[in-house]
Tab-separated table of C-alpha atoms and ligand atoms in Angstrom:
chain	number	residue	atom	x	y	z
A	84	MET	CA	88.371	76.621	71.537
A	85	ILE	CA	90.402	78.029	74.453
A	86	THR	CA	90.931	76.922	77.965
A	87	TYR	CA	89.394	78.746	81.112
A	88	ASP	CA	92.903	79.814	82.145
A	89	GLU	CA	94.005	81.085	78.653
A	90	ALA	CA	90.899	82.932	78.443
A	91	PHE	CA	91.280	84.476	81.955
A	92	ARG	CA	94.732	85.375	81.150
A	93	ARG	CA	93.536	87.161	77.911
A	94	VAL	CA	91.065	89.008	79.594
A	95	MET	CA	93.425	90.625	82.162
A	96	LEU	CA	95.823	92.074	79.338
A	97	TYR	CA	92.993	94.264	78.597
A	98	THR	CA	92.593	96.106	81.895
A	99	ASN	CA	91.704	99.994	81.429
A	100	ASP	CA	92.391	103.152	83.450
A	101	PHE	CA	89.265	105.278	83.388
A	102	GLY	CA	90.947	108.383	85.362
A	103	GLU	CA	90.271	110.238	88.308
A	104	GLU	CA	87.732	112.408	89.914
A	105	THR	CA	87.077	114.640	93.067
A	106	VAL	CA	84.245	113.220	95.172
A	107	SER	CA	82.970	114.412	98.663
A	108	LEU	CA	84.563	112.759	101.837
A	109	LEU	CA	81.404	110.175	102.364
A	110	ASP	CA	80.947	109.554	98.783
A	111	SER	CA	84.830	108.081	98.622
A	112	THR	CA	83.397	105.224	100.457
A	113	ASN	CA	84.309	101.812	98.893
A	114	ARG	CA	86.324	103.821	96.223
A	115	VAL	CA	89.988	103.638	95.260
A	116	LEU	CA	92.348	106.619	96.596
A	117	ALA	CA	93.889	108.215	93.574
A	118	GLU	CA	96.049	110.678	95.795
A	119	SER	CA	98.463	109.948	99.196
A	120	ILE	CA	97.075	111.317	102.297
A	121	HIS	CA	99.856	112.938	104.692
A	122	ALA	CA	99.359	113.693	108.344
A	123	ASP	CA	98.717	117.498	108.606
A	124	ARG	CA	99.647	117.327	112.258
A	125	ASP	CA	100.989	114.843	114.937
A	126	PHE	CA	98.891	111.949	115.630
A	127	PRO	CA	97.860	112.348	118.531
A	128	PRO	CA	97.959	116.185	118.165
A	129	PHE	CA	98.696	116.789	121.965
A	130	ASP	CA	99.633	114.533	125.094
A	131	ARG	CA	96.225	113.413	125.841
A	132	SER	CA	95.033	111.572	128.929
A	133	THR	CA	93.921	107.917	128.506
A	134	LYS	CA	91.993	107.743	131.727
A	135	ASP	CA	89.675	109.644	134.088
A	136	GLY	CA	91.763	110.606	137.083
A	137	ILE	CA	94.408	113.108	138.461
A	138	ALA	CA	97.251	114.606	136.518
A	139	ILE	CA	100.572	114.801	138.783
A	140	ASN	CA	104.203	115.697	138.583
A	141	TYR	CA	105.797	111.994	139.029
A	142	ALA	CA	108.884	113.686	140.742
A	143	THR	CA	106.633	114.986	143.550
A	144	PHE	CA	105.364	111.689	144.352
A	145	GLU	CA	108.771	109.888	144.150
A	146	LYS	CA	109.524	112.177	146.944
A	147	GLY	CA	107.448	110.570	149.228
A	148	ILE	CA	104.120	112.879	148.737
A	149	ASN	CA	101.050	110.998	148.084
A	150	ALA	CA	98.418	113.644	148.854
A	151	PHE	CA	97.875	116.166	146.275
A	152	LYS	CA	95.897	119.220	146.622
A	153	ILE	CA	93.174	119.431	143.558
A	154	GLU	CA	93.658	122.757	141.797
A	155	GLY	CA	90.659	122.172	139.276
A	156	VAL	CA	88.912	119.792	136.844
A	157	LEU	CA	90.030	119.305	133.226
A	158	PRO	CA	87.816	118.322	130.851
A	159	ALA	CA	88.562	117.396	126.796
A	160	GLY	CA	88.533	120.113	124.815
A	161	ILE	CA	90.092	122.980	126.552
A	162	PRO	CA	93.451	124.340	125.896
A	163	GLN	CA	96.586	123.463	127.840
A	164	GLN	CA	96.448	124.332	131.457
A	165	LYS	CA	99.592	124.466	134.190
A	166	LEU	CA	99.656	123.839	137.821
A	167	SER	CA	100.378	126.684	139.998
A	168	ASP	CA	102.211	124.380	142.041
A	169	ILE	CA	103.827	121.090	141.331
A	170	ASN	CA	102.993	119.257	144.492
A	171	ASN	CA	99.143	119.700	143.383
A	172	CYS	CA	97.143	118.199	140.947
A	173	PHE	CA	94.430	118.404	138.221
A	174	GLU	CA	91.483	116.317	138.247
A	175	ILE	CA	91.589	115.297	134.290
A	176	MET	CA	89.314	113.688	131.876
A	177	THR	CA	89.952	111.000	128.916
A	178	GLY	CA	91.040	113.096	125.881
A	179	ALA	CA	91.965	116.388	127.789
A	180	VAL	CA	95.476	117.915	127.197
A	181	LEU	CA	98.206	116.979	129.837
A	182	PRO	CA	98.767	120.232	131.965
A	183	ALA	CA	102.425	121.473	131.046
A	184	ASN	CA	104.077	120.485	134.496
A	185	THR	CA	102.569	117.164	134.791
A	186	ASP	CA	103.763	113.767	133.332
A	187	THR	CA	101.489	111.033	134.788
A	188	VAL	CA	97.964	110.356	135.367
A	189	VAL	CA	96.599	108.222	138.010
A	190	MET	CA	92.992	106.764	137.389
A	191	TYR	CA	90.034	107.607	139.901
A	192	GLU	CA	90.388	103.462	140.911
A	193	ASP	CA	93.819	104.126	142.204
A	194	ILE	CA	92.791	107.237	144.534
A	195	GLU	CA	90.619	108.359	147.169
A	196	ILE	CA	89.193	111.955	147.173
A	197	LYS	CA	88.578	113.904	150.430
A	198	ASP	CA	88.048	117.540	151.006
A	199	ASP	CA	89.789	118.353	147.526
A	200	ILE	CA	92.544	116.265	148.376
A	201	ALA	CA	93.504	113.080	146.123
A	202	THR	CA	95.472	110.367	147.877
A	203	ILE	CA	97.266	107.812	145.469
A	204	LYS	CA	96.974	104.374	146.663
A	205	SER	CA	98.973	102.954	143.776
A	206	VAL	CA	101.238	104.112	140.605
A	207	SER	CA	102.877	101.673	138.614
A	208	ASN	CA	105.121	103.975	136.513
A	209	GLU	CA	106.042	107.512	135.115
A	210	GLY	CA	104.223	108.491	132.229
A	211	GLN	CA	101.500	105.961	132.904
A	212	ASN	CA	98.193	106.754	131.010
A	213	ILE	CA	99.172	108.995	128.534
A	214	HIS	CA	99.071	108.957	124.889
A	215	PHE	CA	102.101	111.063	123.899
A	216	LYS	CA	102.119	113.523	121.090
A	217	GLY	CA	103.126	112.273	117.767
A	218	SER	CA	103.638	108.883	119.088
A	219	ASP	CA	101.218	107.151	116.213
A	220	LYS	CA	102.503	109.255	113.370
A	221	LYS	CA	104.407	112.323	113.331
A	222	GLU	CA	103.257	115.137	111.063
A	223	GLY	CA	103.915	115.019	107.415
A	224	VAL	CA	104.051	111.172	107.154
A	225	THR	CA	101.959	109.253	104.732
A	226	LEU	CA	99.149	107.855	106.465
A	227	LEU	CA	97.266	106.479	103.201
A	228	ASP	CA	99.146	105.542	99.790
A	229	LYS	CA	97.365	106.068	96.545
A	230	GLY	CA	95.503	103.025	95.338
A	231	THR	CA	94.103	102.216	99.044
A	232	LEU	CA	90.607	101.012	98.786
A	233	ILE	CA	88.479	103.297	100.982
A	234	THR	CA	86.608	101.785	103.730
A	235	ALA	CA	85.292	103.040	106.961
A	236	ALA	CA	88.942	102.637	108.338
A	237	GLU	CA	90.140	105.066	105.851
A	238	ILE	CA	87.275	107.448	106.081
A	239	GLY	CA	88.341	108.000	109.865
A	240	ILE	CA	91.878	108.822	108.782
A	241	LEU	CA	90.752	111.105	105.826
A	242	ALA	CA	88.359	112.844	108.376
A	243	SER	CA	90.906	113.443	110.988
A	244	VAL	CA	93.318	115.190	108.502
A	245	GLY	CA	90.503	117.605	107.251
A	246	LYS	CA	89.605	116.186	103.681
A	247	ILE	CA	86.314	117.171	102.748
A	248	THR	CA	86.699	116.022	99.089
A	249	VAL	CA	89.146	113.196	97.944
A	250	LEU	CA	90.772	112.306	94.607
A	251	VAL	CA	89.516	109.348	93.652
A	252	LYS	CA	89.749	106.600	90.698
A	253	LYS	CA	87.043	107.195	88.368
A	254	LEU	CA	84.552	104.530	87.681
A	255	PRO	CA	83.605	103.296	84.333
A	256	LYS	CA	80.262	104.104	82.523
A	257	ILE	CA	78.614	100.834	82.076
A	258	CYS	CA	75.620	99.547	80.143
A	259	VAL	CA	74.038	96.051	80.594
A	260	ILE	CA	72.307	95.009	77.361
A	261	SER	CA	69.811	92.361	77.368
A	262	THR	CA	68.812	90.482	74.109
A	263	GLY	CA	66.422	88.070	73.262
A	264	ASP	CA	62.613	88.316	71.779
A	265	GLU	CA	61.364	86.272	74.334
A	266	LEU	CA	62.434	88.663	77.324
A	267	VAL	CA	59.498	91.485	78.780
A	268	PRO	CA	60.312	93.938	81.435
A	269	VAL	CA	59.982	92.788	84.702
A	270	SER	CA	56.955	95.305	85.351
A	271	ILE	CA	54.897	93.138	82.564
A	272	LYS	CA	53.142	90.018	82.954
A	273	PRO	CA	54.669	87.450	80.643
A	274	LEU	CA	52.546	85.618	78.121
A	275	PRO	CA	52.993	81.921	78.481
A	276	HIS	CA	56.064	81.900	75.877
A	277	GLN	CA	57.676	84.746	77.292
A	278	ILE	CA	60.232	85.292	80.357
A	279	ARG	CA	61.035	88.400	82.481
A	280	THR	CA	64.182	89.493	81.948
A	281	SER	CA	66.290	89.007	85.123
A	282	ASN	CA	69.888	88.586	84.772
A	283	VAL	CA	70.768	91.779	83.579
A	284	ILE	CA	69.025	93.287	86.758
A	285	SER	CA	71.085	90.611	88.654
A	286	LEU	CA	74.276	92.031	86.944
A	287	GLN	CA	72.988	96.031	87.772
A	288	ALA	CA	72.657	94.823	91.214
A	289	ALA	CA	76.146	93.117	91.439
A	290	LEU	CA	77.573	96.457	90.002
A	291	LEU	CA	75.903	98.726	92.764
A	292	LYS	CA	78.243	96.752	94.868
A	293	GLU	CA	81.020	98.460	93.102
A	294	ASN	CA	79.488	101.633	93.391
A	295	ILE	CA	78.275	101.607	89.882
A	296	ILE	CA	74.920	102.729	88.804
A	297	ALA	CA	74.707	100.799	85.255
A	298	ASP	CA	72.308	101.890	82.467
A	299	HIS	CA	69.995	99.039	80.973
A	300	LEU	CA	69.167	98.800	77.657
A	301	HIS	CA	67.040	96.106	75.685
A	302	ILE	CA	67.485	95.058	72.094
A	303	THR	CA	65.361	92.682	70.047
A	304	ASP	CA	67.044	89.949	68.088
A	305	ASN	CA	67.206	91.893	64.955
A	306	LYS	CA	70.611	92.293	63.284
A	307	LYS	CA	70.097	96.025	61.665
A	308	VAL	CA	68.358	97.240	65.323
A	309	LEU	CA	71.464	95.327	67.045
A	310	GLU	CA	73.958	97.360	64.943
A	311	ASP	CA	72.220	100.676	65.343
A	312	ARG	CA	71.926	100.246	69.198
A	313	VAL	CA	75.124	98.672	69.967
A	314	SER	CA	76.950	100.910	67.911
A	315	LYS	CA	75.690	104.056	70.023
A	316	ALA	CA	76.188	102.270	73.360
A	317	ILE	CA	79.936	101.666	72.035
A	318	ASP	CA	80.433	105.309	71.514
A	319	GLU	CA	78.703	106.415	74.803
A	320	TYR	CA	80.095	103.759	77.468
A	321	ASP	CA	83.494	102.424	78.767
A	322	ILE	CA	82.232	98.597	79.113
A	323	LEU	CA	79.050	96.691	77.557
A	324	LEU	CA	78.079	93.719	79.510
A	325	LEU	CA	75.736	91.909	76.989
A	326	SER	CA	73.560	88.944	77.582
A	327	GLY	CA	72.392	86.243	74.927
A	328	GLY	CA	72.848	85.909	71.505
A	329	VAL	CA	76.221	84.454	71.541
A	330	SER	CA	75.483	80.755	71.039
A	331	LYS	CA	74.750	78.854	67.613
A	332	GLY	CA	71.300	79.826	67.220
A	333	LYS	CA	69.653	81.305	64.128
A	334	PHE	CA	68.984	84.571	66.027
A	335	ASP	CA	72.487	84.695	67.930
A	336	PHE	CA	73.510	87.624	65.873
A	337	ILE	CA	75.859	89.394	68.904
A	338	PRO	CA	79.487	87.876	67.440
A	339	GLU	CA	78.888	89.259	63.726
A	340	VAL	CA	77.364	92.202	65.081
A	341	LEU	CA	80.124	93.149	67.328
A	342	GLU	CA	82.985	92.566	64.717
A	343	ASP	CA	81.160	94.212	62.438
A	344	LEU	CA	81.088	97.471	64.307
A	345	GLY	CA	84.899	97.531	64.897
A	346	VAL	CA	85.211	95.313	68.129
A	347	GLU	CA	88.390	93.138	68.076
A	348	LYS	CA	87.559	89.515	68.903
A	349	ILE	CA	89.722	88.488	71.847
A	350	PHE	CA	88.123	85.005	71.824
A	351	HIS	CA	84.864	83.245	71.531
A	352	LYS	CA	83.872	80.393	73.489
A	353	VAL	CA	85.825	78.991	76.264
A	354	LEU	CA	86.219	75.235	77.442
A	355	GLN	CA	84.077	75.646	80.606
A	356	ARG	CA	80.555	74.989	81.973
A	357	PRO	CA	78.509	76.861	82.537
A	358	GLY	CA	79.348	80.017	80.091
A	359	LYS	CA	81.055	78.192	77.064
A	360	PRO	CA	79.727	80.430	74.583
A	361	PHE	CA	81.360	83.776	76.242
A	362	TRP	CA	82.659	86.262	73.776
A	363	PHE	CA	85.064	89.040	74.804
A	364	GLY	CA	86.443	91.807	72.524
A	365	VAL	CA	87.679	95.503	72.786
A	366	HIS	CA	86.480	98.183	70.331
A	367	GLU	CA	89.537	99.055	68.191
A	368	VAL	CA	89.086	102.768	68.326
A	369	SER	CA	86.928	103.627	71.669
A	370	LYS	CA	88.311	100.770	73.634
A	371	THR	CA	85.058	99.990	75.060
A	372	ALA	CA	85.543	96.727	76.663
A	373	VAL	CA	82.931	94.121	75.481
A	374	PHE	CA	81.797	91.187	77.838
A	375	SER	CA	79.225	89.266	75.774
A	376	PHE	CA	77.773	86.454	78.061
A	377	PRO	CA	75.528	83.676	77.474
A	378	GLY	CA	72.232	84.358	78.189
A	379	ASN	CA	71.141	81.826	80.889
A	380	PRO	CA	71.277	83.490	84.109
A	381	VAL	CA	73.693	81.200	85.719
A	382	SER	CA	76.199	81.348	82.891
A	383	THR	CA	75.957	85.172	83.013
A	384	PHE	CA	76.297	85.220	87.056
A	385	VAL	CA	79.444	83.124	86.782
A	386	ASN	CA	81.026	85.034	83.957
A	387	TYR	CA	80.543	87.949	85.557
A	388	HIS	CA	82.195	87.022	88.782
A	389	ILE	CA	85.123	84.876	87.402
A	390	TYR	CA	85.912	87.142	84.150
A	391	PHE	CA	84.595	90.635	84.937
A	392	LYS	CA	85.225	91.185	88.643
A	393	PRO	CA	88.925	90.517	88.615
A	394	TRP	CA	89.123	92.329	85.503
A	395	PHE	CA	87.266	95.289	86.988
A	396	LYS	CA	89.588	95.016	90.308
A	397	ASN	CA	92.727	95.182	88.399
A	398	SER	CA	91.595	98.112	86.046
A	399	MET	CA	90.864	100.217	89.683
A	400	GLY	CA	94.260	99.043	90.639
A	401	LEU	CA	93.129	96.770	93.475
A	402	PHE	CA	94.782	93.757	91.921
A	403	TYR	CA	92.819	90.592	91.986
A	404	SER	CA	94.134	87.390	93.868
A	405	ASP	CA	92.787	83.912	93.773
A	406	LYS	CA	91.267	82.669	96.986
A	407	TYR	CA	90.846	79.042	97.678
A	408	VAL	CA	88.392	76.898	99.807
A	409	ILE	CA	88.517	73.288	101.176
A	410	LEU	CA	86.032	70.552	99.867
A	411	GLU	CA	84.137	68.971	102.417
A	412	ASN	CA	83.211	66.044	100.599
A	413	GLU	CA	84.571	64.366	97.589
A	414	ILE	CA	83.501	65.604	93.821
A	415	LYS	CA	83.757	63.159	90.853
A	416	ILE	CA	83.639	65.099	87.494
A	417	GLN	CA	83.265	63.616	84.142
A	418	SER	CA	83.963	66.475	81.928
A	419	SER	CA	86.827	68.074	79.661
A	420	LEU	CA	85.532	71.395	80.415
A	421	THR	CA	86.500	73.420	83.436
A	422	LEU	CA	83.440	73.364	85.887
A	423	PHE	CA	82.038	76.316	87.967
A	424	LEU	CA	80.054	74.490	90.671
A	425	PRO	CA	77.746	76.354	93.110
A	426	VAL	CA	79.145	75.805	96.723
A	427	LYS	CA	77.820	76.755	100.557
A	428	ILE	CA	80.559	77.629	102.425
A	429	LYS	CA	81.315	77.496	106.192
A	430	TRP	CA	84.192	78.169	108.619
A	431	VAL	CA	85.029	74.798	110.710
A	432	GLU	CA	87.845	75.352	113.139
A	433	GLY	CA	89.558	78.076	111.326
A	434	LYS	CA	89.069	76.165	107.878
A	435	LEU	CA	86.723	77.586	104.976
A	436	LEU	CA	85.044	74.489	104.121
A	437	ALA	CA	82.949	73.969	100.615
A	438	ASN	CA	79.914	72.084	99.877
A	439	LYS	CA	78.359	71.503	96.203
A	440	ILE	CA	75.010	72.561	95.750
A	441	GLU	CA	72.767	70.114	93.715
A	442	ASN	CA	71.151	72.299	90.717
A	443	ASN	CA	69.617	71.834	87.424
A	444	GLY	CA	72.184	73.173	85.298
A	445	SER	CA	72.655	76.826	83.738
A	446	GLY	CA	69.089	77.737	83.378
A	447	ASP	CA	68.506	77.229	87.414
A	448	LEU	CA	69.103	80.730	88.677
A	449	THR	CA	67.313	79.563	92.016
A	450	CYS	CA	70.305	77.820	92.976
A	451	LEU	CA	72.275	81.066	92.989
A	452	THR	CA	70.481	82.209	96.331
A	453	GLU	CA	71.585	79.266	98.078
A	454	ALA	CA	75.301	79.501	96.736
A	455	ASP	CA	77.781	81.824	98.439
A	456	GLY	CA	79.999	81.425	95.450
A	457	PHE	CA	81.501	79.099	92.795
A	458	ILE	CA	84.176	76.786	92.851
A	459	CYS	CA	86.590	76.033	89.957
A	460	LEU	CA	87.496	72.563	89.050
A	461	THR	CA	89.833	71.833	86.033
A	462	PRO	CA	89.230	68.960	84.319
A	463	LYS	CA	91.267	65.651	85.774
A	464	ASP	CA	90.706	61.709	85.539
A	465	LEU	CA	90.737	61.164	89.348
A	466	ALA	CA	87.827	62.839	91.426
A	467	TYR	CA	88.712	65.999	93.731
A	468	LYS	CA	89.242	64.273	97.029
A	469	GLU	CA	87.740	65.595	100.386
A	470	GLY	CA	90.304	68.095	101.777
A	471	ALA	CA	91.386	69.307	98.110
A	472	LEU	CA	92.139	72.751	98.101
A	473	VAL	CA	90.446	74.604	95.259
A	474	PRO	CA	89.852	77.941	93.775
A	475	PHE	CA	86.881	79.848	94.833
A	476	PHE	CA	84.732	82.904	93.350
A	477	ALA	CA	82.428	84.496	96.263
A	478	THR	CA	79.036	85.879	94.740
A	479	LYS	CA	77.468	86.574	98.256
A	480	HIS	CA	78.418	89.976	100.312
A	481	THR	CA	79.248	87.547	103.290
A	482	CYS	CA	82.038	85.679	101.714
B	61	LIG	P1	70.641	82.834	74.532
B	61	LIG	O1	72.089	83.278	75.267
B	61	LIG	O2	70.201	83.774	73.878
B	61	LIG	O3	70.561	81.595	73.803
B	61	LIG	O4	69.825	82.423	75.790
B	61	LIG	C1	69.717	81.299	76.667
B	61	LIG	C2	68.761	81.120	77.548
B	61	LIG	O5	68.833	82.388	78.526
B	61	LIG	C3	67.367	81.368	76.733
B	61	LIG	O6	66.434	80.409	77.696
B	61	LIG	C4	67.010	82.965	77.312
B	61	LIG	O7	65.627	82.904	77.397
B	61	LIG	C5	67.435	82.915	78.720
B	61	LIG	N1	67.913	84.794	78.706
B	61	LIG	C6	68.705	85.259	77.900
B	61	LIG	N2	68.374	86.329	78.413
B	61	LIG	C7	67.836	86.512	79.497
B	61	LIG	C8	67.720	87.553	80.137
B	61	LIG	N3	68.197	88.834	80.273
B	61	LIG	N4	66.851	87.097	81.774
B	61	LIG	C9	66.612	85.914	81.924
B	61	LIG	N5	66.941	85.030	81.004
B	61	LIG	C10	67.532	85.364	79.855
B	62	LIG	MG1	68.764	85.110	72.837
């Protein structure tokens, strides 16, 4: 059996590229940019006032004149104006174009206006309160690189350069597959020996966070039926996330079925808890990636976050990097397996501290609602001391 580090390394060798597609501006939110974006004009595109006040010619003020006749009022959104006499001024609003023969804006707080004459109380310097044309970015420069994750900030840039459609990395087509004859749909009242299928619905919810609407298929623990339906799914989808049927049970047919269908086994079983019977492979022809998780809800959930998510981020070109938290209390472990323990995290004086949550093992899905994520503890003889830095996998939005 391989270690968690080795399993992770192997999974990451099989990242994939799903191509590109064009989507509308708002639909590109949370997607990965597949083109570089250039400034279609200077940022800002004209000298703009950053204050409400008056626009003057500073040389006039320097000559000793501090009372200016007001020629008019300039709101934002009108073309550039020009003073008929440089001894005069315009009242100017924030965002308005600076008049041609002015170079300084004095805000209302620093002037007095009486009978259409503005008298200046103070000016700190020439050119004050002006956001000069091209001072942020010049026309033609790259504003966003290919491979950038598009958040609300990038949407603002895309909007300001007039992108009504955006080229983004295509998302994979994913099917989550539940297996197990004890499972019934969420809408059905289970008989005493049955349970509602919950973990694949949880996977679908996790995928929604990645903008992916995954299909759900349920297959009974019957080898022939499994072969038939998984084979069709391999043809139709880029990724299969299976749950259940990969352990040692008499009805755990998945590893056999996958190999019979031409999915190359990269590994089966990892020295970790929970999630030890994890099976990972890639179809020899279609290159469909198959993540086959053990069915216990916590196992499925942990494996999704520690394997699938980093694999998916790298496949999208976003590049996954490890995150760490600090243990608030000592943790003693007695295991030869790498442990993933649910924790609550909190910021204390600029440090992210983690506290272990008590739970009943991999069947206890109720602990997942309390947890912000999982810490990863590799086997070692001594306890993990208070203050130790350990890898952390976030499972909640808030982290
Ligand atoms: P298995 O990996 O098929 O041996 O399943 C391990 C445990 O997880 C069993 O108790 C199953 O009933 C449970 N389980 C399997 N699939 C699901 C599912 N989709 N939702 C909730 N529990 C499941
Ligand atoms: Mg099962």
